[in-house]
Short mmCIF file of C-alpha atoms and ligand atoms in Angstrom, two decimals:
data_model
loop_
_atom_site.label_atom_id
_atom_site.label_comp_id
_atom_site.label_asym_id
_atom_site.label_seq_id
_atom_site.Cartn_x
_atom_site.Cartn_y
_atom_site.Cartn_z
CA UNK Z 22 -30.64 -119.89 6.02
CA UNK Z 23 -33.20 -120.25 3.38
CA UNK Z 24 -33.05 -120.47 -0.35
CA UNK Z 25 -35.68 -118.13 -2.51
CA UNK Z 26 -37.16 -119.85 -5.11
CA UNK Z 27 -37.55 -116.97 -8.02
CA UNK Z 28 -40.56 -117.12 -10.53
CA UNK Z 29 -41.30 -121.17 -9.84
CA UNK Z 30 -38.50 -122.58 -10.26
CA UNK Z 31 -37.93 -125.84 -8.72
CA UNK Z 32 -34.31 -126.72 -9.08
CA UNK Z 33 -31.23 -125.42 -10.76
CA UNK Z 34 -29.41 -126.67 -13.53
CA UNK Z 35 -26.31 -127.78 -11.75
CA UNK Z 36 -28.60 -130.15 -9.84
CA UNK Z 37 -28.41 -132.21 -13.22
CA UNK Z 38 -25.34 -133.89 -12.60
CA UNK Z 39 -25.64 -134.84 -8.77
CA UNK Z 40 -29.19 -136.26 -9.87
CA UNK Z 41 -27.59 -139.75 -9.83
CA UNK Z 42 -28.51 -143.17 -7.73
CA UNK Z 43 -24.59 -144.61 -6.45
CA UNK Z 44 -23.29 -143.11 -3.14
CA UNK Z 45 -19.91 -142.81 -5.45
CA UNK Z 46 -21.55 -139.48 -6.19
CA UNK Z 47 -21.80 -138.34 -2.85
CA UNK Z 48 -18.36 -137.78 -3.04
CA UNK Z 49 -18.38 -136.77 -6.76
CA UNK Z 50 -20.42 -134.15 -5.72
CA UNK Z 51 -18.71 -132.56 -3.11
CA UNK Z 52 -15.78 -131.68 -5.43
CA UNK Z 53 -14.78 -128.54 -3.79
CA UNK Z 54 -15.36 -126.39 -7.19
CA UNK Z 55 -16.10 -123.14 -5.22
CA UNK Z 56 -12.97 -123.03 -2.51
CA UNK Z 57 -11.08 -123.63 -5.90
CA UNK Z 58 -12.47 -120.69 -7.86
CA UNK Z 59 -11.64 -118.31 -4.58
CA UNK Z 60 -8.89 -119.98 -2.70
CA UNK Z 61 -5.91 -117.87 -2.02
CA UNK Z 62 -3.76 -121.39 -2.19
CA UNK Z 63 -3.62 -122.16 -5.25
CA UNK Z 64 -5.34 -125.23 -5.83
CA UNK Z 65 -5.82 -126.39 -9.27
CA UNK Z 66 -8.73 -127.87 -9.08
CA UNK Z 67 -11.55 -129.70 -6.65
CA UNK Z 68 -10.17 -133.11 -7.35
CA UNK Z 69 -6.62 -132.26 -6.04
CA UNK Z 70 -8.63 -130.49 -3.30
CA UNK Z 71 -10.08 -133.38 -2.05
CA UNK Z 72 -6.70 -135.74 -2.30
CA UNK Z 73 -5.51 -133.32 0.00
CA UNK Z 74 -8.15 -133.52 1.87
CA UNK Z 75 -8.06 -136.94 2.39
CA UNK Z 76 -4.12 -137.50 2.97
CA UNK Z 77 -3.73 -134.69 5.37
CA UNK Z 78 -6.49 -135.20 7.32
CA UNK Z 79 -7.39 -138.13 9.94
CA UNK Z 80 -11.28 -137.42 9.02
CA UNK Z 81 -13.53 -138.34 6.52
CA UNK Z 82 -15.77 -135.81 5.01
CA UNK Z 83 -18.11 -138.06 6.26
CA UNK Z 84 -17.14 -137.46 9.90
CA UNK Z 85 -16.79 -133.73 9.11
CA UNK Z 86 -20.92 -133.23 8.08
CA UNK Z 87 -21.43 -135.36 11.35
CA UNK Z 88 -19.19 -133.43 13.61
CA UNK Z 89 -20.90 -130.15 12.52
CA UNK Z 90 -24.08 -131.74 12.99
CA UNK Z 91 -23.35 -132.48 16.33
CA UNK Z 92 -22.36 -129.00 17.41
CA UNK Z 93 -24.85 -127.48 15.47
CA UNK Z 94 -27.24 -129.82 17.08
CA UNK Z 95 -25.28 -128.52 21.14
CA UNK Z 96 -25.66 -125.21 20.05
CA UNK Z 97 -28.97 -125.14 19.37
CA UNK Z 98 -29.91 -126.26 22.92
CA UNK Z 99 -27.59 -123.73 24.47
CA UNK Z 100 -29.16 -121.21 22.14
CA UNK Z 101 -32.37 -122.38 23.50
CA UNK Z 102 -31.23 -122.33 27.25
CA UNK Z 103 -29.66 -118.43 27.02
CA UNK Z 104 -32.14 -116.94 24.63
CA UNK Z 105 -34.36 -114.48 26.83
CA UNK Z 106 -37.17 -111.77 25.98
CA UNK Z 107 -35.58 -108.51 25.41
CA UNK Z 108 -31.79 -109.75 25.46
CA UNK Z 109 -30.01 -107.78 22.38
CA UNK Z 110 -29.95 -109.82 19.37
CA UNK Z 111 -26.34 -108.79 18.84
CA UNK Z 112 -25.65 -110.61 22.24
CA UNK Z 113 -28.15 -113.71 21.27
CA UNK Z 114 -25.87 -113.81 17.59
CA UNK Z 115 -22.18 -113.51 18.73
CA UNK Z 116 -22.90 -116.07 22.01
CA UNK Z 117 -24.07 -118.36 19.66
CA UNK Z 118 -20.93 -117.95 17.02
CA UNK Z 119 -18.89 -117.68 19.59
CA UNK Z 120 -20.34 -121.00 20.96
CA UNK Z 121 -19.77 -122.81 17.84
CA UNK Z 122 -15.88 -121.60 17.75
CA UNK Z 123 -15.64 -122.70 21.20
CA UNK Z 124 -16.66 -126.35 20.26
CA UNK Z 125 -14.68 -126.89 17.48
CA UNK Z 126 -16.63 -125.71 14.56
CA UNK Z 127 -16.73 -122.65 12.31
CA UNK Z 128 -20.23 -120.39 11.81
CA UNK Z 129 -21.27 -121.30 7.94
CA UNK Z 130 -23.08 -117.86 8.03
CA UNK Z 131 -23.94 -115.29 10.16
CA UNK Z 132 -26.49 -115.92 12.99
CA UNK Z 133 -30.05 -115.39 11.54
CA UNK Z 134 -32.42 -114.11 14.36
CA UNK Z 135 -35.99 -113.13 12.28
CA UNK Z 136 -38.88 -111.97 14.02
CA UNK Z 137 -42.44 -112.36 13.22
CA UNK Z 138 -43.02 -111.19 9.67
CA UNK Z 139 -39.37 -111.11 9.08
CA UNK Z 140 -39.01 -114.83 7.90
CA UNK Z 141 -35.24 -115.08 7.06
CA UNK Z 142 -32.30 -113.21 6.76
CA UNK Z 143 -31.61 -110.82 9.80
CA UNK Z 144 -28.63 -110.44 11.21
CA UNK Z 145 -27.46 -107.88 13.43
CA UNK Z 146 -25.44 -105.12 12.74
CA UNK Z 147 -22.35 -103.94 14.22
CA UNK Z 148 -24.21 -101.43 16.55
CA UNK Z 149 -27.81 -103.53 16.30
CA UNK Z 150 -29.79 -102.09 19.36
CA UNK Z 151 -33.03 -104.20 18.75
CA UNK Z 152 -34.10 -106.67 21.66
CA UNK Z 153 -35.61 -109.83 21.47
CA UNK Z 154 -39.55 -110.65 21.54
CA UNK Z 155 -42.06 -112.41 19.34
CA UNK Z 156 -42.09 -114.97 17.66
CA UNK Z 157 -38.29 -115.31 17.46
CA UNK Z 158 -36.10 -117.73 14.66
CA UNK Z 159 -32.76 -118.55 15.21
CA UNK Z 160 -30.99 -119.96 11.88
CA UNK Z 161 -27.77 -120.93 12.23
CA UNK Z 162 -25.52 -122.76 10.76
CA UNK Z 163 -21.62 -124.66 11.61
CA UNK Z 164 -18.94 -126.06 8.74
CA UNK Z 165 -15.66 -128.11 9.25
CA UNK Z 166 -13.39 -127.39 6.50
CA UNK Z 167 -16.34 -126.55 4.47
CA UNK Z 168 -19.16 -129.34 5.62
CA UNK Z 169 -21.75 -127.59 6.64
CA UNK Z 170 -24.63 -128.37 9.09
CA UNK Z 171 -27.54 -125.62 8.38
CA UNK Z 172 -30.37 -125.99 11.24
CA UNK Z 173 -32.56 -123.87 12.90
CA UNK Z 174 -35.58 -123.42 15.57
CA UNK Z 175 -38.25 -120.94 16.45
CA UNK Z 176 -38.98 -119.56 20.09
CA UNK Z 177 -42.43 -117.84 21.61
CA UNK Z 178 -41.33 -115.05 24.00
CA UNK Z 179 -44.70 -113.77 24.20
CA UNK Z 180 -46.49 -117.14 25.79
CA UNK Z 181 -48.71 -116.64 23.08
CA UNK Z 182 -50.93 -119.41 21.41
CA UNK Z 183 -50.71 -118.86 18.34
CA UNK Z 184 -46.85 -118.53 18.22
CA UNK Z 185 -46.99 -121.99 19.90
CA UNK Z 186 -49.41 -123.56 17.08
CA UNK Z 187 -47.42 -121.73 14.60
CA UNK Z 188 -43.86 -123.33 16.10
CA UNK Z 189 -45.46 -126.84 16.56
CA UNK Z 190 -46.92 -126.85 12.92
CA UNK Z 191 -43.59 -126.23 11.52
CA UNK Z 192 -41.72 -128.93 13.63
CA UNK Z 193 -44.58 -131.78 12.70
CA UNK Z 194 -44.18 -130.78 9.01
CA UNK Z 195 -40.11 -131.08 10.09
CA UNK Z 196 -40.93 -134.46 11.67
CA UNK Z 197 -42.84 -135.82 8.69
CA UNK Z 198 -41.14 -135.00 5.95
CA UNK Z 199 -37.92 -136.57 7.62
CA UNK Z 200 -39.92 -139.55 8.18
CA UNK Z 201 -40.88 -139.68 4.06
CA UNK Z 202 -37.26 -139.36 3.31
CA UNK Z 203 -36.15 -142.21 5.66
CA UNK Z 204 -39.28 -144.42 4.84
CA UNK Z 205 -38.89 -144.23 1.26
CA UNK Z 206 -34.59 -144.10 1.27
CA UNK Z 207 -34.28 -147.13 3.39
CA UNK Z 208 -36.64 -149.35 1.31
CA UNK Z 209 -34.63 -148.10 -1.79
CA UNK Z 210 -38.18 -146.17 -3.55
CA UNK Z 211 -37.39 -143.42 -5.64
CA UNK Z 212 -38.36 -140.51 -4.01
CA UNK Z 213 -38.65 -136.99 -5.63
CA UNK Z 214 -38.43 -133.27 -4.16
CA UNK Z 215 -42.48 -132.92 -4.76
CA UNK Z 216 -43.11 -135.74 -2.30
CA UNK Z 217 -41.54 -133.69 0.40
CA UNK Z 218 -42.73 -130.46 -0.27
CA UNK Z 219 -46.38 -132.40 -0.78
CA UNK Z 220 -45.88 -133.98 2.87
CA UNK Z 221 -44.69 -130.72 4.31
CA UNK Z 222 -47.62 -129.14 2.56
CA UNK Z 223 -50.15 -131.38 3.51
CA UNK Z 224 -49.19 -131.11 7.79
CA UNK Z 225 -49.23 -126.94 7.70
CA UNK Z 226 -52.87 -127.15 6.26
CA UNK Z 227 -53.88 -129.98 8.51
CA UNK Z 228 -53.04 -127.43 11.37
CA UNK Z 229 -55.29 -124.14 9.52
CA UNK Z 230 -51.87 -122.22 8.52
CA UNK Z 231 -49.79 -121.60 5.05
CA UNK Z 232 -46.29 -122.93 3.79
CA UNK Z 233 -44.46 -119.97 2.53
CA UNK Z 234 -44.66 -120.98 -1.38
CA UNK Z 235 -41.43 -119.14 -2.44
CA UNK Z 236 -38.84 -120.08 0.60
CA UNK Z 237 -37.53 -123.46 0.47
CA UNK Z 238 -34.90 -125.47 1.52
CA UNK Z 239 -31.74 -126.93 -0.26
CA UNK Z 240 -28.96 -129.38 -0.96
CA UNK Z 241 -25.52 -128.62 0.38
CA UNK Z 242 -22.43 -128.99 -0.78
CA UNK Z 243 -18.74 -128.17 0.11
CA UNK Z 244 -18.70 -124.71 0.86
CA UNK Z 245 -21.41 -124.02 -0.95
CA UNK Z 246 -24.59 -123.77 0.88
CA UNK Z 247 -27.17 -123.62 -1.74
CA UNK Z 248 -26.37 -126.06 -4.01
CA UNK Z 249 -27.92 -128.49 -6.87
CA UNK Z 250 -31.61 -129.57 -5.54
CA UNK Z 251 -34.40 -127.33 -4.31
CA UNK Z 252 -36.45 -128.77 -1.46
CA UNK Z 253 -39.84 -127.09 -1.77
CA UNK Z 254 -42.52 -126.40 0.96
CA UNK Z 255 -45.36 -127.10 -1.27
CA UNK Z 256 -46.34 -129.81 -3.66
CA UNK Z 257 -45.00 -128.00 -6.28
CA UNK Z 258 -45.27 -131.79 -8.73
CA UNK Z 259 -41.54 -131.71 -9.11
CA UNK Z 260 -40.04 -134.98 -10.13
CA UNK Z 261 -35.84 -134.32 -9.26
CA UNK Z 262 -35.12 -137.76 -7.60
CA UNK Z 263 -33.88 -136.93 -4.29
CA UNK Z 264 -29.86 -139.41 -4.29
CA UNK Z 265 -27.17 -139.82 -1.84
CA UNK Z 266 -25.91 -136.40 -0.91
CA UNK Z 267 -26.38 -133.66 2.08
CA UNK Z 268 -29.91 -131.74 1.95
CA UNK Z 269 -31.53 -129.23 4.28
CA UNK Z 270 -35.07 -129.23 4.78
CA UNK Z 271 -36.98 -125.95 6.21
CA UNK Z 272 -40.62 -125.71 6.19
CA UNK Z 273 -41.55 -121.94 6.87
CA UNK Z 274 -45.69 -122.03 8.17
CA UNK Z 275 -47.64 -118.42 8.53
CA UNK Z 276 -51.21 -117.55 9.32
CA UNK Z 277 -50.62 -114.85 6.77
CA UNK Z 278 -50.77 -115.53 2.71
CA UNK Z 279 -47.86 -117.61 2.74
CA UNK Z 280 -45.29 -116.01 0.28
CA UNK Z 281 -42.62 -113.65 1.23
CA UNK Z 282 -40.94 -110.47 -0.50
CA UNK Z 283 -37.95 -108.92 -0.37
CA UNK Z 284 -36.92 -106.52 2.47
CA UNK Z 285 -33.86 -103.99 3.36
CA UNK Z 286 -30.57 -105.12 2.81
CA UNK Z 287 -29.52 -107.63 5.10
CA UNK Z 288 -25.79 -106.77 5.66
CA UNK Z 289 -25.17 -110.01 4.71
CA UNK Z 290 -23.77 -110.90 1.30
CA UNK Z 291 -21.55 -113.61 -0.15
CA UNK Z 292 -18.60 -113.80 -2.94
CA UNK Z 293 -19.97 -114.47 -6.03
CA UNK Z 294 -16.81 -113.18 -8.17
CA UNK Z 295 -13.35 -112.33 -7.06
CA UNK Z 296 -12.14 -110.06 -9.63
CA UNK Z 297 -9.65 -106.97 -8.73
CA UNK Z 298 -11.63 -103.72 -7.37
CA UNK Z 299 -10.02 -100.52 -7.62
CA UNK Z 300 -9.29 -99.21 -4.03
CA UNK Z 301 -6.53 -100.73 -1.99
CA UNK Z 302 -9.07 -101.20 0.80
CA UNK Z 303 -11.91 -103.04 -1.10
CA UNK Z 304 -8.66 -105.23 -2.32
CA UNK Z 305 -8.07 -105.89 1.15
CA UNK Z 306 -10.99 -106.79 2.13
CA UNK Z 307 -12.41 -108.84 -0.54
CA UNK Z 308 -8.80 -111.43 -0.24
CA UNK Z 309 -10.01 -111.16 3.33
CA UNK Z 310 -13.16 -112.65 2.72
CA UNK Z 311 -11.92 -115.27 0.02
CA UNK Z 312 -9.50 -116.64 2.48
CA UNK Z 313 -11.43 -116.54 5.14
CA UNK Z 314 -15.06 -117.83 4.51
CA UNK Z 315 -14.58 -118.29 0.29
CA UNK Z 316 -18.16 -118.47 -0.71
CA UNK Z 317 -19.97 -119.10 2.19
CA UNK Z 318 -22.08 -116.22 3.32
CA UNK Z 319 -20.70 -113.63 6.09
CA UNK Z 320 -21.75 -110.04 7.30
CA UNK Z 321 -21.24 -106.70 7.91
CA UNK Z 322 -20.85 -107.31 11.62
CA UNK Z 323 -17.99 -110.08 11.22
CA UNK Z 324 -16.05 -107.42 9.21
CA UNK Z 325 -16.58 -104.30 11.22
CA UNK Z 326 -14.16 -106.46 13.60
CA UNK Z 327 -11.38 -106.82 11.40
CA UNK Z 328 -11.10 -103.24 9.32
CA UNK Z 329 -13.57 -100.82 11.79
CA UNK Z 330 -15.47 -98.42 10.07
CA UNK Z 331 -13.77 -98.32 6.70
CA UNK Z 332 -15.63 -101.65 6.51
CA UNK Z 333 -19.51 -100.12 5.08
CA UNK Z 334 -17.13 -98.25 2.27
CA UNK Z 335 -15.07 -101.20 1.21
CA UNK Z 336 -18.39 -103.32 1.12
CA UNK Z 337 -20.15 -100.57 -0.97
CA UNK Z 338 -17.15 -101.20 -3.18
CA UNK Z 339 -17.41 -104.72 -3.69
CA UNK Z 340 -20.78 -104.55 -3.87
CA UNK Z 341 -20.78 -102.06 -6.36
CA UNK Z 342 -17.88 -103.70 -8.45
CA UNK Z 343 -20.02 -106.82 -8.87
CA UNK Z 344 -17.64 -108.63 -6.39
CA UNK Z 345 -20.63 -109.59 -4.06
CA UNK Z 346 -24.31 -110.38 -3.73
CA UNK Z 347 -26.12 -109.37 -0.59
CA UNK Z 348 -29.33 -111.03 0.78
CA UNK Z 349 -32.26 -109.16 1.35
CA UNK Z 350 -34.46 -109.61 4.34
CA UNK Z 351 -37.07 -111.84 3.73
CA UNK Z 352 -40.86 -110.49 4.77
CA UNK Z 353 -44.03 -112.37 5.12
CA UNK Z 354 -46.09 -110.19 2.53
CA UNK Z 355 -49.12 -109.84 4.07
CA UNK Z 356 -46.59 -108.84 7.64
CA UNK Z 357 -47.81 -111.95 9.00
CA UNK Z 358 -45.99 -114.40 11.51
CA UNK Z 359 -43.70 -117.12 10.39
CA UNK Z 360 -42.32 -120.10 12.32
CA UNK Z 361 -39.62 -122.18 10.60
CA UNK Z 362 -37.81 -125.27 11.74
CA UNK Z 363 -34.79 -126.34 9.75
CA UNK Z 364 -32.61 -130.08 10.13
CA UNK Z 365 -29.72 -131.07 7.91
CA UNK Z 366 -29.86 -134.69 6.85
CA UNK Z 367 -27.55 -137.05 5.03
CA UNK Z 368 -28.60 -139.42 2.93
CA UNK Z 369 -26.10 -142.81 2.30
CA UNK Z 370 -27.39 -145.96 -0.07
CA UNK Z 371 -30.38 -146.79 1.95
CA UNK Z 372 -29.53 -144.65 4.93
CA UNK Z 373 -30.69 -141.14 6.63
CA UNK Z 374 -29.28 -139.59 9.17
CA UNK Z 375 -30.11 -136.83 10.81
CA UNK Z 376 -27.21 -134.92 10.97
CA UNK Z 377 -28.21 -131.68 13.50
MN1 MN V 409 -30.92 -123.75 5.09
MN1 MN V 410 -30.45 -122.56 7.62
#
């Protein structure tokens, strides 16, 4: 998934506390505030949950980050192999999500299958009859105990030269951005988010296309997909400094005007407030969401499997009660095609690993 930037905002206040430079901070920023807030298991605070994790598991959080990445990488190869033109998008999403679980992970968010001018946040509904065609972006996430890998590929299903060029530009921009990050981090030089955006923008513009200016990469924390810093796809002059942590870099490339607008509701939701709703079914669904997804995105398609046709009513109530945020589909504002490439990278002191 991608982060949408509002009104030229380049970061969030929550990013300030992570803007330090020691390896210890990676451990600090991974304090699980979200899971403690929504957990049904009564964890007192993030520190308790972190201690619990180190005691109860033989895997460190870094192991989990890398394992989630390996699974995401394998699933991406699987997706490339199975996806054919005219296949149902629901079949693609379900197959990918099953594969994630078969390999020992959990989906960190519903598989996004966004076509052509739809830049992001399209996931099939439970009765979706849409088929794969055009320029298809597959954005998938894997988590192990809340440690996330977020990655995306674009596929040309039309044998179109323009599609292929857009896709290549997104891959080149991602590659150049990661190369810049690796070089600077390994030399222990200061690296700002603005410099990464500049590299992405220059690469894309050198191919004759435009980056999407109001979509961006993001920092990742435990059970928190869009946390802390924003990684822009343009030179926004941000001087926020990249410190050790987990980040998704995701250039979006278009032959249109380089901006997205909100489209229809996507059926992708996120828990934002656990306050008690009025009806029993809404309470039951909310409890399930809190336990199963915590603050990670989920979709109505998943809930229909568990609650059947009561799902729509419950989700509507939870949205009205202010428990959930529903993401809108994101559409290129001139209805032009969009390609995306995305990797998750782990930065420790002096070292960068592409986890996906
Ligand atoms: Mn992302
Ligand atoms: Mn993504």
